[in-house]
Amino acid sequence: MVPSRPLLNACRAAKLPLASLQFQPIQLLHTTRGVWVHPTPLDKAEAVAPHPHPASKEPEAHSTHIGTHPKLSGDPNSPWRELEKKSDDKETQQRRDYVLRHPVYLPEELQVDQTHRELQTVRDRLAYTLVQVMRRGFDTATKYSDVGDMTEKQWLNRIVFLETVAGVPGMVAAMQRHLRSLRLLRRDNGWVHTLLEEAENERMHLLTFMKMKQPSIPFRAMVLLTQGVFFNLFFASYMLSPRTCHRFVGYLEEEAVHTYTSCLRDMESPESSIYHWRNKPAPDIAKEYWKLDDNATMVDVIKVVRADEAEHRDVNHTLASIKPDDPNPF
């Protein structure tokens, strides 16, 4: 087998005689520092022993390396950790953000209005009716009330369960749009990115409130059952009518905005069981995700979550009003 030019250069740099090596086909692995050439001698000891060489020097910045690719080593992130240590930006080191791009709100953007899109078509009426049926069943299961007599446990049950459901539509829609793009051999016009961000955003809501609640086994069983049913129903529905599904999500997010507005109202009432949330520190995951101040409280968390739901409301109502092949306006 004739070794490739990168492999020849690598061996010369390491002062290894080609005659003493038995090569297998090389594996080229790409990193941020170029190509990692990974030759595999069948007997490393035999290859190196006849021609000992001085201790290896530190490789130059742009040289070709022989060795294990970072993702195959014990610590796959070690090269990037070294780069982080060299960074002069302490704020960047302390608050790394590995999630998708998402809104970070100004104070004036947290003033959210409760809006409702008027029913205009049969598609709208069908979607709204389904949301109302789900809402009534959900209210009964979580003992929801608008008059301010819910306990802290009931609020957490409702919010956590709501977010386990709300994170499904974005992922299902993004998956179907992705597969459709592959199947039809054409671009998606930007819908996938928006839908994936929505799904992750809802999951971050869930992870935030999970810092305040440890679900019981029956609660987890209910989440598992609901997700299994809802995922498959939404998947089949999206194949039949994507616009109806987006309208459904738009109306569902209207109800979510209503729920979080009621939560904020209860937090301002001294008689409420969640009045103490006003002074409860925000979880660290929320501070990092929404770039909140270090002294942020649960009031700030509820406000940014409500703003997210309002954005999802408007996005899905817009997607439901355009054709599936139209460019994503967001």
Backbone as numpy.savetxt, mean C-alpha at the origin, in Angstrom:
# Nx Ny Nz CAx CAy CAz Cx Cy Cz
33.28 -23.76 -22.88 32.44 -22.56 -22.88 33.31 -21.32 -22.88
33.05 -20.37 -23.75 33.85 -19.15 -23.84 33.26 -18.12 -22.88
34.04 -17.62 -21.90 33.51 -16.64 -20.97 33.23 -15.32 -21.65
32.26 -14.59 -21.13 31.88 -13.31 -21.71 32.89 -12.24 -21.33
32.85 -11.10 -22.03 33.79 -10.02 -21.76 33.68 -9.50 -20.34
32.44 -9.25 -19.79 32.38 -8.80 -18.39 33.03 -9.79 -17.44
32.88 -11.10 -17.72 33.47 -12.11 -16.85 35.00 -12.08 -16.95
35.52 -11.89 -18.16 36.97 -11.79 -18.32 37.52 -10.60 -17.54
36.83 -9.47 -17.66 37.28 -8.27 -16.94 37.23 -8.49 -15.44
36.18 -9.17 -14.97 36.05 -9.41 -13.54 37.17 -10.29 -13.02
37.50 -11.32 -13.78 38.55 -12.23 -13.35 39.91 -11.53 -13.35
40.14 -10.69 -14.36 41.41 -9.95 -14.39 41.51 -9.01 -13.19
40.39 -8.36 -12.85 40.41 -7.44 -11.71 40.70 -8.18 -10.42
40.21 -9.43 -10.29 40.43 -10.22 -9.08 41.72 -11.05 -9.16
42.45 -10.95 -10.29 43.70 -11.67 -10.49 43.51 -13.19 -10.39
42.42 -13.67 -11.00 42.16 -15.10 -11.03 42.54 -15.64 -12.40
43.37 -16.70 -12.49 43.74 -17.28 -13.80 42.56 -18.04 -14.40
42.25 -17.72 -15.64 41.11 -18.36 -16.29 41.33 -19.86 -16.46
42.56 -20.27 -16.62 42.81 -21.69 -16.89 42.44 -22.59 -15.74
42.43 -22.04 -14.52 42.17 -22.88 -13.34 40.71 -22.88 -12.95
39.87 -22.20 -13.70 38.45 -22.11 -13.34 37.62 -22.94 -14.29
36.63 -23.63 -13.73 35.63 -24.33 -14.54 34.32 -23.59 -14.36
33.83 -23.03 -15.44 32.69 -22.12 -15.32 31.38 -22.82 -15.67
30.37 -22.39 -14.94 29.00 -22.66 -15.34 28.48 -21.41 -16.02
27.35 -21.49 -16.71 26.81 -20.28 -17.34 26.65 -19.17 -16.30
27.08 -17.99 -16.68 27.05 -16.88 -15.72 25.64 -16.35 -15.56
25.46 -15.65 -14.45 24.17 -15.05 -14.13 24.38 -13.55 -13.96
23.79 -12.74 -14.80 23.94 -11.30 -14.70 22.82 -10.74 -13.85
23.20 -10.07 -12.80 22.23 -9.52 -11.86 22.43 -8.02 -11.77
21.36 -7.26 -11.92 21.46 -5.81 -12.00 21.19 -5.17 -10.64
21.97 -4.18 -10.32 21.76 -3.40 -9.11 21.90 -1.94 -9.47
21.79 -1.09 -8.44 21.94 0.34 -8.69 23.37 0.70 -9.02
24.32 -0.22 -8.81 25.72 0.06 -9.09 26.19 -0.65 -10.35
25.30 -1.11 -11.17 25.69 -1.75 -12.42 25.39 -3.23 -12.44
26.17 -3.99 -13.17 25.93 -5.42 -13.35 26.81 -6.20 -12.38
26.19 -7.11 -11.63 26.94 -8.03 -10.77 27.17 -9.31 -11.56
28.43 -9.63 -11.83 28.76 -10.85 -12.55 28.98 -11.94 -11.53
28.27 -13.04 -11.68 28.30 -14.08 -10.66 28.83 -15.39 -11.25
30.16 -15.53 -11.46 30.71 -16.80 -11.93 30.67 -17.82 -10.81
30.50 -19.08 -11.14 30.41 -20.12 -10.12 31.46 -21.19 -10.39
32.67 -21.08 -9.85 33.67 -22.14 -10.01 33.22 -23.38 -9.27
33.49 -24.53 -9.85 33.07 -25.77 -9.22 33.87 -26.06 -7.97
35.12 -25.60 -7.92 35.94 -25.83 -6.74 36.70 -24.54 -6.46
36.18 -23.73 -5.56 36.78 -22.43 -5.31 38.18 -22.58 -4.72
38.38 -23.53 -3.84 39.69 -23.70 -3.21 40.75 -24.04 -4.26
40.41 -24.95 -5.16 41.36 -25.35 -6.19 41.65 -24.22 -7.15
40.63 -23.37 -7.38 40.81 -22.28 -8.32 41.73 -21.21 -7.78
41.72 -20.98 -6.48 42.48 -19.87 -5.90 43.84 -20.32 -5.40
43.96 -21.56 -4.91 45.19 -22.00 -4.27 46.43 -21.92 -5.14
46.44 -22.33 -6.42 47.68 -22.32 -7.20 48.27 -20.93 -7.38
47.49 -19.92 -7.31 47.97 -18.57 -7.56 47.48 -17.64 -6.46
48.09 -17.72 -5.28 47.64 -16.83 -4.21 47.89 -15.38 -4.58
47.04 -14.53 -4.06 47.20 -13.11 -4.37 46.99 -12.30 -3.09
47.46 -11.10 -3.05 47.32 -10.28 -1.85 45.86 -10.07 -1.50
45.67 -9.59 -0.28 44.30 -9.32 0.17 43.63 -8.37 -0.79
42.37 -8.66 -1.07 41.64 -7.85 -2.04 41.47 -6.44 -1.53
41.58 -5.51 -2.44 41.40 -4.11 -2.09 39.95 -3.71 -2.27
39.65 -2.57 -1.71 38.29 -2.05 -1.87 38.03 -1.76 -3.33
36.96 -2.33 -3.92 36.71 -2.10 -5.35 36.37 -0.65 -5.62
36.69 -0.21 -6.84 36.36 1.14 -7.23 34.86 1.29 -7.39
34.42 2.56 -7.44 32.98 2.83 -7.43 32.28 2.22 -8.62
32.94 2.19 -9.80 32.27 1.73 -11.02 32.86 0.43 -11.54
33.55 -0.33 -10.71 34.13 -1.57 -11.17 33.11 -2.69 -11.15
33.44 -3.79 -11.84 32.57 -4.95 -11.85 32.94 -5.86 -10.70
31.96 -6.36 -9.95 32.22 -7.13 -8.74 31.94 -8.61 -8.96
32.68 -9.44 -8.23 32.39 -10.85 -8.16 31.87 -11.13 -6.78
30.72 -11.72 -6.65 30.19 -11.99 -5.32 28.69 -12.18 -5.35
28.14 -12.27 -4.16 26.72 -12.53 -4.02 25.91 -11.26 -4.24
24.88 -11.37 -5.02 23.98 -10.24 -5.22 23.32 -9.87 -3.90
23.09 -8.58 -3.64 22.50 -8.18 -2.35 21.24 -8.93 -1.98
20.37 -9.22 -2.97 19.12 -9.89 -2.64 19.30 -11.36 -2.32
20.51 -11.90 -2.56 20.77 -13.28 -2.24 21.63 -13.42 -0.99
22.03 -12.32 -0.39 22.86 -12.36 0.81 22.00 -12.48 2.05
22.66 -12.57 3.22 21.92 -12.71 4.47 21.04 -11.51 4.75
21.54 -10.32 4.50 20.75 -9.11 4.70 20.54 -8.47 3.34
19.38 -8.68 2.70 19.18 -8.19 1.34 19.22 -6.68 1.22
19.06 -5.97 2.34 19.03 -4.51 2.27 20.33 -3.87 2.70
21.39 -4.68 2.91 22.63 -4.13 3.44 23.24 -3.03 2.57
23.29 -3.16 1.23 23.87 -2.06 0.45 23.09 -0.76 0.60
21.77 -0.88 0.67 20.96 0.32 0.80 21.06 0.91 2.21
21.28 0.06 3.20 21.50 0.56 4.56 22.78 1.40 4.61
23.81 0.94 3.89 25.05 1.69 3.86 24.86 3.05 3.20
24.05 3.07 2.14 23.77 4.34 1.48 23.01 5.28 2.40
22.08 4.73 3.20 21.32 5.55 4.11 22.21 6.17 5.18
23.22 5.42 5.62 24.12 5.92 6.66 24.90 7.13 6.17
25.16 7.19 4.86 25.93 8.29 4.30 25.08 9.53 4.05
23.77 9.40 4.20 22.90 10.53 3.94 23.06 11.58 5.04
23.09 12.84 4.62 23.20 13.94 5.58 21.83 14.40 6.08
20.77 13.92 5.47 19.42 14.35 5.84 18.91 13.46 6.97
18.98 13.92 8.19 18.57 13.11 9.33 17.07 12.85 9.30
16.30 13.81 8.81 14.85 13.61 8.73 14.53 12.46 7.79
15.28 12.36 6.69 15.06 11.26 5.74 15.42 9.92 6.36
16.48 9.89 7.16 16.89 8.64 7.79 15.85 8.17 8.79
15.27 9.09 9.55 14.37 8.72 10.63 12.98 8.36 10.13
12.54 8.97 9.03 11.16 8.77 8.59 11.12 8.34 7.13
11.66 7.16 6.85 11.62 6.60 5.51 10.19 6.22 5.16
9.81 6.46 3.93 8.45 6.18 3.50 8.50 5.28 2.28
8.08 4.02 2.45 8.18 3.04 1.37 6.83 2.75 0.72
5.82 3.55 1.00 4.50 3.30 0.45 4.33 4.07 -0.86
3.21 3.80 -1.52 2.91 4.51 -2.76 2.64 5.98 -2.49
2.70 6.77 -3.54 2.41 8.20 -3.39 0.97 8.38 -2.93
0.78 9.25 -1.96 -0.54 9.46 -1.40 -0.66 10.89 -0.90
-1.87 11.39 -0.71 -2.04 12.79 -0.29 -1.53 13.03 1.13
-0.88 14.16 1.32 -0.53 14.68 2.63 -1.20 16.05 2.71
-2.10 16.22 3.68 -3.03 17.33 3.64 -2.54 18.56 4.39
-2.92 19.73 3.86 -2.77 20.98 4.57 -3.94 21.14 5.53
-3.81 21.96 6.56 -4.92 22.11 7.54 -6.24 22.49 6.89
-6.19 23.39 5.90 -7.45 23.83 5.27 -8.09 22.73 4.44
-7.32 21.70 4.06 -7.87 20.62 3.25 -8.58 19.56 4.10
-8.50 19.70 5.42 -9.14 18.73 6.31 -10.58 19.10 6.63
-11.04 20.24 6.12 -12.44 20.62 6.28 -13.26 19.96 5.18
-13.80 18.81 5.48 -14.48 17.98 4.47 -15.99 18.15 4.57
-16.62 18.32 3.42 -18.08 18.42 3.36 -18.68 17.05 3.08
-19.83 16.81 3.69 -20.57 15.58 3.38 -21.42 15.85 2.14
-21.09 15.17 1.08 -21.80 15.37 -0.18 -22.51 14.08 -0.59
-23.46 14.24 -1.48 -24.18 13.07 -2.01 -24.48 13.32 -3.47
-24.10 12.37 -4.30 -24.39 12.49 -5.72 -25.81 12.01 -5.99
-26.58 12.85 -6.65 -27.97 12.51 -6.93 -28.07 11.30 -7.86
-29.10 10.51 -7.62 -29.33 9.32 -8.46 -29.88 9.76 -9.82
-29.20 9.33 -10.88 -29.59 9.78 -12.22 -29.93 8.63 -13.16
-29.30 7.49 -12.97 -29.49 6.37 -13.89 -29.86 5.11 -13.11
-30.23 4.10 -13.85 -30.52 2.81 -13.23 -29.27 2.27 -12.53
-28.12 2.50 -13.13 -26.85 2.08 -12.52 -26.66 2.74 -11.16
-26.98 4.02 -11.08 -26.84 4.74 -9.82 -27.79 4.18 -8.76
-29.01 3.94 -9.15 -30.01 3.45 -8.19 -29.64 2.06 -7.68
-29.13 1.22 -8.56 -28.72 -0.12 -8.15 -27.56 -0.05 -7.16
-26.56 0.76 -7.49 -25.39 0.88 -6.62 -25.78 1.46 -5.26
-26.61 2.48 -5.26 -27.01 3.13 -4.00 -27.84 2.18 -3.13
-28.71 1.42 -3.77 -29.54 0.47 -3.01 -28.67 -0.59 -2.34
-27.69 -1.10 -3.06 -26.80 -2.10 -2.49 -26.02 -1.53 -1.30
-25.57 -0.29 -1.41 -24.84 0.34 -0.31 -25.74 0.50 0.91
-26.99 0.88 0.70 -27.90 1.07 1.82 -28.22 -0.26 2.51
-28.33 -1.32 1.73 -28.56 -2.63 2.33 -27.36 -3.04 3.17
-26.17 -2.84 2.63 -24.96 -3.15 3.39 -24.85 -2.27 4.63
-25.21 -1.01 4.48 -25.10 -0.07 5.60 -26.01 -0.49 6.76
-27.22 -0.86 6.46 -28.16 -1.25 7.52 -27.69 -2.52 8.22
-27.21 -3.49 7.44 -26.70 -4.71 8.06 -25.47 -4.45 8.90
-24.61 -3.56 8.42 -23.39 -3.21 9.14 -23.71 -2.44 10.41
-24.68 -1.54 10.34 -25.09 -0.78 11.53 -25.63 -1.72 12.60
-26.40 -2.71 12.17 -26.96 -3.66 13.14 -25.86 -4.49 13.79
-24.90 -4.94 12.97 -23.84 -5.81 13.49 -22.92 -5.07 14.46
-22.67 -3.78 14.21 -21.75 -3.02 15.06 -22.47 -2.12 16.07
-23.83 -2.21 16.09 -24.64 -1.42 17.02 -24.35 0.07 16.89
-24.30 0.52 15.63 -23.98 1.92 15.35 -25.17 2.81 15.65
-24.87 4.00 16.16 -25.91 4.98 16.46 -25.37 6.38 16.22
-26.22 7.26 15.70 -25.82 8.65 15.45 -26.06 9.56 16.64
-26.60 9.02 17.72 -26.99 9.88 18.85 -25.91 9.94 19.92
-24.74 9.34 19.69 -23.62 9.49 20.59 -23.58 8.57 21.78
-24.20 7.40 21.70 -24.18 6.48 22.85 -23.40 5.20 22.56
-22.47 5.26 21.60 -21.64 4.10 21.30 -20.45 4.05 22.24
-20.03 2.84 22.60 -18.86 2.67 23.45 -17.59 2.71 22.59
-16.45 2.83 23.26 -15.18 2.84 22.53 -14.98 1.53 21.79
-15.35 0.41 22.39 -15.21 -0.88 21.73 -16.06 -0.96 20.48
-17.28 -0.42 20.54 -18.16 -0.44 19.36 -17.59 0.43 18.24
-17.02 1.57 18.60 -16.42 2.42 17.58 -15.24 1.71 16.90
-14.38 1.09 17.68 -13.23 0.41 17.10 -13.66 -0.79 16.26
-14.67 -1.53 16.73 -15.18 -2.65 15.93 -15.69 -2.16 14.59
-16.41 -1.07 14.61 -16.98 -0.56 13.36 -15.90 -0.07 12.41
-14.96 0.69 12.94 -13.92 1.28 12.09 -13.02 0.19 11.50
-12.57 -0.73 12.34 -11.67 -1.78 11.86 -12.36 -2.65 10.83
-13.60 -3.03 11.12 -14.32 -3.88 10.17 -14.57 -3.12 8.86
-14.91 -1.85 8.97 -15.16 -1.03 7.77 -13.92 -1.00 6.88
-12.75 -0.85 7.48 -11.54 -0.74 6.68 -11.13 -2.07 6.04
-11.48 -3.19 6.68 -11.19 -4.48 6.04 -12.00 -4.67 4.77
-13.18 -4.07 4.73 -14.03 -4.15 3.53 -13.60 -3.11 2.51
-13.30 -1.90 2.98 -13.00 -0.79 2.07 -11.71 -1.02 1.28
-10.81 -1.86 1.78 -9.57 -2.11 1.06 -9.69 -3.10 -0.08
-10.86 -3.71 -0.25 -11.02 -4.74 -1.28 -11.27 -4.15 -2.67
-12.20 -3.19 -2.87 -12.53 -2.76 -4.24 -11.35 -2.23 -5.04
-10.50 -1.41 -4.41 -9.37 -0.86 -5.16 -8.44 -1.93 -5.69
-8.16 -2.94 -4.86 -7.26 -4.01 -5.29 -7.89 -4.87 -6.38
-9.18 -5.19 -6.23 -9.86 -6.00 -7.25 -9.90 -5.26 -8.58
-10.26 -3.97 -8.53 -10.33 -3.19 -9.76 -8.97 -3.04 -10.41
-7.92 -2.79 -9.60 -6.58 -2.65 -10.16 -6.12 -3.96 -10.79
-6.42 -5.08 -10.13 -6.03 -6.38 -10.67 -6.71 -6.64 -12.01
-7.99 -6.35 -12.08 -8.70 -6.59 -13.33 -8.24 -5.65 -14.44
-7.97 -4.39 -14.09 -7.46 -3.47 -15.10 -6.07 -3.91 -15.59
-5.26 -4.39 -14.68 -3.93 -4.87 -15.03 -4.02 -6.06 -15.98
-4.85 -7.03 -15.62 -5.00 -8.22 -16.47 -5.61 -7.86 -17.82
-6.51 -6.91 -17.83 -7.13 -6.47 -19.09 -6.09 -5.83 -20.00
-5.19 -5.05 -19.41 -4.13 -4.43 -20.20 -3.21 -5.49 -20.81
-2.89 -6.53 -20.04 -2.07 -7.62 -20.57 -2.80 -8.40 -21.64
-4.08 -8.64 -21.40 -4.87 -9.47 -22.31 -5.09 -8.78 -23.65
-5.31 -7.47 -23.62 -5.59 -6.73 -24.85 -4.33 -6.12 -25.47
-3.18 -6.30 -24.78 -1.90 -5.82 -25.31 -1.93 -4.31 -25.56
-2.44 -3.58 -24.58 -2.46 -2.13 -24.72 -2.40 -1.47 -23.35
-2.16 -0.18 -23.34 -1.99 0.55 -22.09 -3.30 0.67 -21.33
-3.16 0.93 -20.04 -4.32 1.03 -19.17 -4.80 2.47 -18.99
-4.03 3.43 -19.47 -4.36 4.85 -19.36 -4.35 5.36 -17.92
-3.55 4.73 -17.08 -3.29 5.28 -15.76 -4.24 4.90 -14.64
-5.21 4.03 -14.88 -6.17 3.69 -13.83 -5.54 2.83 -12.74
-4.65 1.92 -13.12 -4.12 0.95 -12.16 -3.45 1.66 -10.98
-2.67 2.69 -11.26 -1.93 3.36 -10.19 -2.86 4.00 -9.17
-3.90 4.66 -9.65 -4.85 5.29 -8.73 -5.57 4.25 -7.88
-5.95 3.14 -8.48 -6.69 2.10 -7.76 -5.81 1.39 -6.74
-4.55 1.15 -7.10 -3.63 0.52 -6.14 -3.36 1.45 -4.95
-3.22 2.73 -5.22 -3.01 3.69 -4.13 -4.21 3.72 -3.20
-5.41 3.62 -3.77 -6.61 3.60 -2.94 -6.63 2.36 -2.04
-6.29 1.21 -2.61 -6.29 -0.02 -1.82 -5.27 0.05 -0.69
-4.07 0.54 -0.99 -3.06 0.64 0.06 -3.45 1.67 1.11
-4.06 2.75 0.67 -4.49 3.79 1.61 -5.48 3.24 2.63
-6.44 2.44 2.14 -7.41 1.83 3.05 -6.73 0.85 4.00
-5.73 0.15 3.50 -5.00 -0.79 4.37 -4.22 -0.05 5.44
-3.69 1.12 5.11 -2.99 1.92 6.11 -3.96 2.43 7.17
-5.20 2.72 6.79 -6.22 3.06 7.79 -6.36 1.91 8.78
-6.48 0.71 8.24 -6.65 -0.47 9.09 -5.46 -0.66 10.02
-4.25 -0.56 9.49 -3.07 -0.76 10.31 -2.96 0.29 11.41
-3.43 1.50 11.12 -3.41 2.56 12.13 -4.33 2.22 13.29
-5.56 1.81 13.00 -6.51 1.53 14.07 -6.23 0.20 14.77
-5.46 -0.67 14.10 -5.06 -1.90 14.76 -4.12 -1.65 15.94
-3.52 -0.45 15.99 -2.70 -0.08 17.14 -3.54 0.17 18.39
-4.86 0.25 18.19 -5.77 0.53 19.30 -6.66 -0.65 19.64
-6.62 -1.69 18.83 -7.54 -2.82 19.04 -6.86 -4.13 18.70
-7.07 -5.13 19.53 -6.62 -6.48 19.26 -7.86 -7.35 19.01
-8.18 -7.64 17.75 -9.41 -8.37 17.42 -9.45 -9.76 18.04
-10.64 -10.15 18.43 -10.84 -11.49 18.98 -10.92 -12.51 17.83
-10.93 -13.78 18.20 -11.04 -14.84 17.18 -12.37 -14.77 16.44
-13.51 -14.59 17.11 -14.77 -14.45 16.36 -14.75 -13.25 15.40
-14.13 -12.14 15.83 -14.04 -10.97 14.95 -13.22 -11.30 13.70
-12.09 -11.98 13.90 -11.26 -12.36 12.76 -11.99 -13.33 11.83
-12.78 -14.23 12.41 -13.55 -15.17 11.60 -14.58 -14.43 10.75
-15.21 -13.40 11.34 -16.18 -12.61 10.59 -15.51 -11.84 9.46
-14.31 -11.31 9.72 -13.57 -10.61 8.67 -13.23 -11.57 7.53
-12.78 -12.76 7.87 -12.43 -13.76 6.87 -13.63 -14.13 6.01
-14.77 -14.36 6.65 -15.98 -14.72 5.91 -16.45 -13.58 5.00
-16.45 -12.36 5.55 -16.91 -11.21 4.78 -16.01 -10.94 3.59
-14.71 -11.05 3.81 -13.78 -10.80 2.71 -13.95 -11.83 1.61
-14.12 -13.09 1.99 -14.30 -14.12 0.98 -15.53 -13.90 0.12
-16.63 -13.52 0.76 -17.87 -13.28 0.02 -17.79 -12.01 -0.81
-17.35 -10.92 -0.16 -17.33 -9.62 -0.83 -16.34 -9.59 -1.99
-15.17 -10.19 -1.81 -14.17 -10.20 -2.87 -14.72 -10.86 -4.13
-15.30 -12.02 -3.97 -15.78 -12.75 -5.15 -16.97 -12.06 -5.81
-17.87 -11.50 -5.00 -19.00 -10.77 -5.58 -18.53 -9.53 -6.33
-17.60 -8.80 -5.73 -17.12 -7.58 -6.39 -16.32 -7.92 -7.64
-15.55 -9.00 -7.58 -14.77 -9.43 -8.75 -15.69 -9.74 -9.92
-16.74 -10.51 -9.66 -17.68 -10.86 -10.74 -18.42 -9.62 -11.23
-18.81 -8.75 -10.30 -19.55 -7.54 -10.69 -18.69 -6.62 -11.53
-17.40 -6.52 -11.19 -16.53 -5.61 -11.95 -16.31 -6.10 -13.37
-16.34 -7.42 -13.56 -16.23 -7.96 -14.92 -17.46 -7.59 -15.74
-18.62 -7.54 -15.10 -19.86 -7.25 -15.82 -20.06 -5.76 -16.05
-19.78 -4.93 -15.02 -20.04 -3.50 -15.14 -19.10 -2.71 -14.24
-17.93 -2.34 -14.75 -16.99 -1.56 -13.94 -17.56 -0.23 -13.46
-18.35 0.42 -14.29 -18.89 1.74 -13.91 -19.86 1.63 -12.75
-20.65 0.56 -12.73 -21.56 0.36 -11.60 -20.76 0.12 -10.32
-19.67 -0.61 -10.43 -18.84 -0.88 -9.25 -18.20 0.38 -8.71
-17.72 1.23 -9.59 -17.13 2.49 -9.13 -18.19 3.40 -8.50
-19.39 3.36 -9.05 -20.47 4.15 -8.45 -20.80 3.60 -7.07
-20.80 2.28 -6.95 -21.03 1.63 -5.65 -19.99 2.09 -4.63
-18.72 2.10 -5.03 -17.66 2.52 -4.11 -17.82 4.00 -3.77
-18.22 4.80 -4.73 -18.45 6.22 -4.45 -19.49 6.44 -3.37
-20.60 5.71 -3.46 -21.66 5.83 -2.43 -21.20 5.21 -1.11
-20.41 4.15 -1.19 -19.87 3.54 0.03 -18.96 4.52 0.76
-18.16 5.27 0.02 -17.27 6.25 0.64 -18.06 7.43 1.20
-19.20 7.75 0.62 -20.05 8.77 1.22 -20.46 8.35 2.64
-20.78 7.09 2.80 -21.15 6.59 4.12 -19.95 6.59 5.06
-18.77 6.33 4.53 -17.56 6.36 5.37 -17.28 7.77 5.87
-17.46 8.76 5.00 -17.29 10.15 5.43 -18.28 10.49 6.53
-19.51 10.02 6.38 -20.54 10.26 7.40 -20.13 9.62 8.73
-19.60 8.40 8.68 -19.19 7.70 9.90 -18.08 8.45 10.62
-17.06 8.88 9.90 -15.94 9.56 10.55 -16.34 10.96 11.03
-17.29 11.59 10.35 -17.79 12.87 10.84 -18.53 12.68 12.16
-19.31 11.61 12.27 -19.99 11.29 13.53 -18.98 10.98 14.62
-17.89 10.31 14.26 -16.84 9.99 15.22 -16.21 11.26 15.77
-15.91 12.22 14.89 -15.34 13.49 15.33 -16.30 14.24 16.24
-17.57 14.17 15.92 -18.57 14.85 16.76 -18.63 14.22 18.15
-18.55 12.91 18.21 -18.54 12.23 19.52 -17.29 12.58 20.32
-16.19 12.75 19.64 -14.95 13.07 20.34 -14.99 14.45 20.99
-15.87 15.30 20.52 -15.99 16.64 21.09 -17.01 16.70 22.22
-17.71 15.59 22.45 -18.73 15.55 23.51 -18.15 14.97 24.79
-18.18 15.73 25.91 -17.62 15.22 27.18 -18.31 13.96 27.68
-19.56 13.73 27.28 -20.28 12.54 27.72 -19.94 11.30 26.90
-19.20 11.48 25.82 -18.92 10.37 24.92 -17.84 9.46 25.51
-17.92 8.18 25.12 -16.91 7.21 25.58 -15.57 7.38 24.89
-15.53 8.15 23.80 -14.26 8.37 23.09 -13.80 9.82 23.24
-14.31 10.49 24.24 -13.90 11.88 24.49 -12.39 11.95 24.76
-11.85 10.92 25.40 -10.42 10.92 25.74 -9.53 10.77 24.51
-10.10 10.41 23.36 -9.30 10.34 22.14 -8.74 11.70 21.74
-9.37 12.76 22.22 -8.91 14.10 21.88 -7.46 14.32 22.32
-7.07 13.67 23.40 -5.71 13.83 23.93 -4.85 12.58 23.75
-5.39 11.59 23.08 -4.65 10.34 22.88 -3.65 10.53 21.75
-2.36 10.26 21.97 -1.35 10.46 20.91 -1.65 9.59 19.68
-1.38 10.14 18.54 -1.55 9.39 17.29 -0.51 8.29 17.20
-0.85 7.12 16.67 0.15 6.05 16.48 1.29 6.51 15.57
2.47 5.97 15.80 3.63 6.36 14.99 3.42 6.09 13.51
2.72 4.99 13.19 2.50 4.66 11.79 1.68 5.75 11.09
0.75 6.38 11.83 -0.04 7.47 11.26 0.81 8.72 11.07
1.67 8.99 12.04 2.53 10.17 11.92 3.45 10.06 10.72
3.96 8.88 10.47 4.88 8.69 9.35 4.14 8.71 8.01
2.97 8.09 7.97 2.24 7.97 6.70 1.69 9.31 6.24
1.06 10.05 7.16 0.45 11.33 6.79 1.33 12.53 7.14
2.56 12.28 7.60 3.48 13.35 7.95 2.87 14.28 8.99
2.29 13.70 10.02 1.68 14.49 11.08 2.74 15.02 12.03
2.37 16.04 12.80 3.29 16.59 13.80 3.55 15.57 14.89
4.65 15.76 15.59 5.00 14.83 16.66 3.98 14.82 17.79
3.28 15.94 17.98 2.26 16.03 19.04 0.85 15.78 18.53
0.73 15.13 17.38 -0.59 14.85 16.80 -1.38 13.90 17.69
-2.70 14.06 17.69 -3.59 13.23 18.47 -4.53 12.45 17.54
-5.42 11.67 18.17 -6.37 10.90 17.37 -7.35 11.79 16.62
-7.55 13.00 17.08 -8.39 13.93 16.31 -7.78 14.17 14.94
-6.46 14.38 14.91 -5.78 14.60 13.63 -5.85 13.36 12.75
-5.75 12.18 13.36 -5.82 10.94 12.59 -7.20 10.78 11.95
-8.25 10.99 12.73 -9.61 10.84 12.19 -9.84 11.84 11.06
-9.30 13.03 11.19 -9.50 14.05 10.16 -8.82 13.67 8.85
-7.60 13.14 8.92 -6.92 12.77 7.67 -7.55 11.52 7.06
-8.02 10.61 7.90 -8.71 9.43 7.37 -10.00 9.85 6.67
-10.74 10.77 7.28 -11.97 11.27 6.64 -11.65 11.97 5.32
-10.55 12.72 5.28 -10.16 13.38 4.03 -9.82 12.35 2.95
-9.17 11.26 3.35 -8.89 10.18 2.39 -10.19 9.60 1.83
-11.15 9.35 2.72 -12.42 8.76 2.27 -13.15 9.71 1.32
-13.06 11.00 1.61 -13.70 11.98 0.72 -13.03 11.98 -0.65
-11.72 11.81 -0.67 -11.02 11.74 -1.95 -11.43 10.49 -2.72
-11.51 9.35 -2.03 -11.95 8.13 -2.71 -13.37 8.27 -3.23
-14.20 8.95 -2.48 -15.58 9.21 -2.91 -15.60 9.94 -4.25
-14.84 11.03 -4.31 -14.85 11.86 -5.52 -14.17 11.14 -6.69
-13.11 10.41 -6.40 -12.40 9.69 -7.46 -13.30 8.62 -8.08
-13.97 7.84 -7.26 -14.78 6.76 -7.80 -16.04 7.27 -8.50
-16.62 8.35 -8.00 -17.75 8.92 -8.73 -17.31 9.44 -10.10
-16.09 9.97 -10.17 -15.58 10.44 -11.46 -15.30 9.28 -12.40
-14.66 8.22 -11.90 -14.37 7.06 -12.74 -15.64 6.39 -13.22
-16.70 6.45 -12.41 -17.98 5.86 -12.82 -18.67 6.68 -13.89
-18.26 7.93 -14.05 -18.92 8.82 -15.01 -18.21 8.88 -16.35
-17.08 8.21 -16.48 -16.36 8.18 -17.75 -16.29 6.74 -18.26
-15.89 6.60 -19.50 -15.80 5.28 -20.09 -14.54 4.56 -19.60
-14.58 3.23 -19.52 -13.41 2.48 -19.04 -12.14 2.69 -19.86
-12.28 3.09 -21.12 -11.10 3.30 -21.96 -10.61 4.75 -21.94
-11.29 5.63 -21.22 -10.86 7.03 -21.15 -9.63 7.15 -20.26
-8.79 8.15 -20.51 -7.62 8.36 -19.64 -8.04 8.70 -18.22
-7.26 8.26 -17.26 -7.52 8.55 -15.86 -7.28 10.06 -15.61
-8.29 10.82 -15.22 -8.09 12.26 -15.00 -7.25 12.60 -13.79
-6.96 11.61 -12.96 -6.17 11.86 -11.76 -4.71 11.51 -11.94
